[in-house]
Coordinates of C-alpha atoms in Angstrom, one line a residue:
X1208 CA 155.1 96.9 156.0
X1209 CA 157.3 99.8 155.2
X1210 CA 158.4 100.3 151.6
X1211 CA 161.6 98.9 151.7
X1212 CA 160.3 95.7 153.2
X1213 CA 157.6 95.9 150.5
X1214 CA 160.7 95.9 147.9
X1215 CA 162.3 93.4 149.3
X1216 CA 159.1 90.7 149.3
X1217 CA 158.1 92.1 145.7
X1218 CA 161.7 92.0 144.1
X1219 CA 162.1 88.0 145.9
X1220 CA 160.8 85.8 143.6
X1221 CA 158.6 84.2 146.7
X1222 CA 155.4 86.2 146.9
X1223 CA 153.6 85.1 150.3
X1224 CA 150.2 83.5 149.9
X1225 CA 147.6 85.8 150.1
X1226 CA 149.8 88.9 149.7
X1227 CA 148.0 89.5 146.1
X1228 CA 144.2 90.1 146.6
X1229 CA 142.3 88.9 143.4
X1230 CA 139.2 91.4 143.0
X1231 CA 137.9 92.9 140.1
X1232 CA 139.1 96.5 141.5
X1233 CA 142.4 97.8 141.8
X1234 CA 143.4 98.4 145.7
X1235 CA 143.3 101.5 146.1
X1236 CA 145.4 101.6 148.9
X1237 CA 148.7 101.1 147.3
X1238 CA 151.0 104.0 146.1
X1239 CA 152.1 105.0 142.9
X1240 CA 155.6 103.3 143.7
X1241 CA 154.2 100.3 145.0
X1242 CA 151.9 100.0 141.7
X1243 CA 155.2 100.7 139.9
X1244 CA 157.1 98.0 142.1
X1245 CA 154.5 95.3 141.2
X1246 CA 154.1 95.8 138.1
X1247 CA 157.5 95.2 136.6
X1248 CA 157.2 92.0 138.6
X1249 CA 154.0 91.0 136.9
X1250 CA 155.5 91.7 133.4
X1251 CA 158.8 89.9 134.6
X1252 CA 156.6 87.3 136.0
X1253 CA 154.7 87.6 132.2
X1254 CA 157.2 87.4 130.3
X1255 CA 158.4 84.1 131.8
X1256 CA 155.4 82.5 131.2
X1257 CA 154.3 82.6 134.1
X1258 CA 150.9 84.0 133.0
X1259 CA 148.6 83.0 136.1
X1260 CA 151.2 84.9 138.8
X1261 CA 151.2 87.7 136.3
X1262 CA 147.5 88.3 136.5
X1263 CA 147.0 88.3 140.3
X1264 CA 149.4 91.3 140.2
X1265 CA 147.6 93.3 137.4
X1266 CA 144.3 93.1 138.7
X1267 CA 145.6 94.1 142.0
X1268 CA 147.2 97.3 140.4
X1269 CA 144.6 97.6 137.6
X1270 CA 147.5 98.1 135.0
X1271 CA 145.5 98.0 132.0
X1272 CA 148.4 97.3 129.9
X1273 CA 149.1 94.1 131.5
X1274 CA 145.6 93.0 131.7
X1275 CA 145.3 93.2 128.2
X1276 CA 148.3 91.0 126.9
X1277 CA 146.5 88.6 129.6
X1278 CA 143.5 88.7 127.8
X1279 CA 145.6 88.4 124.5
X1280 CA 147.1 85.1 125.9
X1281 CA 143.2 83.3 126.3
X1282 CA 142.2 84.8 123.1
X1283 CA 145.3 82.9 121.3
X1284 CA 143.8 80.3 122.8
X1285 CA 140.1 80.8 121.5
X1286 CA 139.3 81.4 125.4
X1287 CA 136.8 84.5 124.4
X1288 CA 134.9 84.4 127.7
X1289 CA 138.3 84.1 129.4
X1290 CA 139.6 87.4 127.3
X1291 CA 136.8 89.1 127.6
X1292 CA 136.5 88.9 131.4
X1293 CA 140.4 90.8 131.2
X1294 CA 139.5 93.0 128.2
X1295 CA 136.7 94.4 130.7
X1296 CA 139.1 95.1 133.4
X1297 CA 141.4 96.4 131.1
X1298 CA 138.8 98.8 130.2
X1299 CA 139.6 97.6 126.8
X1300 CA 137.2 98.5 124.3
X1301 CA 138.9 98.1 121.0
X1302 CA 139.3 94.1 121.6
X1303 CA 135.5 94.0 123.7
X1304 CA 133.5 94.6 120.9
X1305 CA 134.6 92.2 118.7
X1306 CA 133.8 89.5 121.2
X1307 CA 130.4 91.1 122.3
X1308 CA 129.7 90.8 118.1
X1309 CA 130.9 87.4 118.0
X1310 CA 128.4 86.3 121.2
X1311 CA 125.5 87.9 119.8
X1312 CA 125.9 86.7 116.4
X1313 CA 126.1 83.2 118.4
X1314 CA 123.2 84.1 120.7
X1315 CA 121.1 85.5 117.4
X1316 CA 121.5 82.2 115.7
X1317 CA 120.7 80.0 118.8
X1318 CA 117.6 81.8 119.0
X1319 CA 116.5 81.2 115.0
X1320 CA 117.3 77.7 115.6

């Protein structure tokens, strides 16, 4: 796919299935414009609600940014495993620890108990 046809698929609000790859690794593979390209589509996408379509892009780019207001999202929604999982690809240690604290201090009393 050339970069123009990549435009044209990205900037369409129909993504084919299976054009996003879910991993927990950015792909490498794509270019600084592509990255660019999908990520104003994921925070488009974002900030339509549209939370789940939104997070298949920023994992594929890795866009940090993006990855945390995802996390932010299941942490509004006391969904700390969730959060977490997003903070940690988001590289995002600021809003990690508090939930590693939190799951310890739950793991410490389970074992007293």
């Amino acid at each position: 796919m050339d970069t123009n046809e990549f435009k044209k698929v990205v900037q369409s609000h129909e993504i084919p299935n299976g054009f996003i790859k879910v991993t927990d690794k950015p792909i490498g593979a794509l270019s600084s414009e592509q990255k660019a390209v999908l990520n104003r589509k994921g925070n488009m996408l974002f900030n339509e609600g549209k939370i789940e379509e939104a997070c298949r892009i920023f994992v594929t780019t890795g866009y940090s940014d993006g990855l945390t207001r995802v996390g932010d999202v299941y942490s509004k929604k006391n969904e700390s495993l969730t959060a977490l999982k997003f903070y940690l690809l988001a590289n995002n240690a600021r809003k990690t620890e508090p939930i590693f604290e939190k799951l310890s201090k739950i793991v410490s009393v389970m074992l007293t108990d």
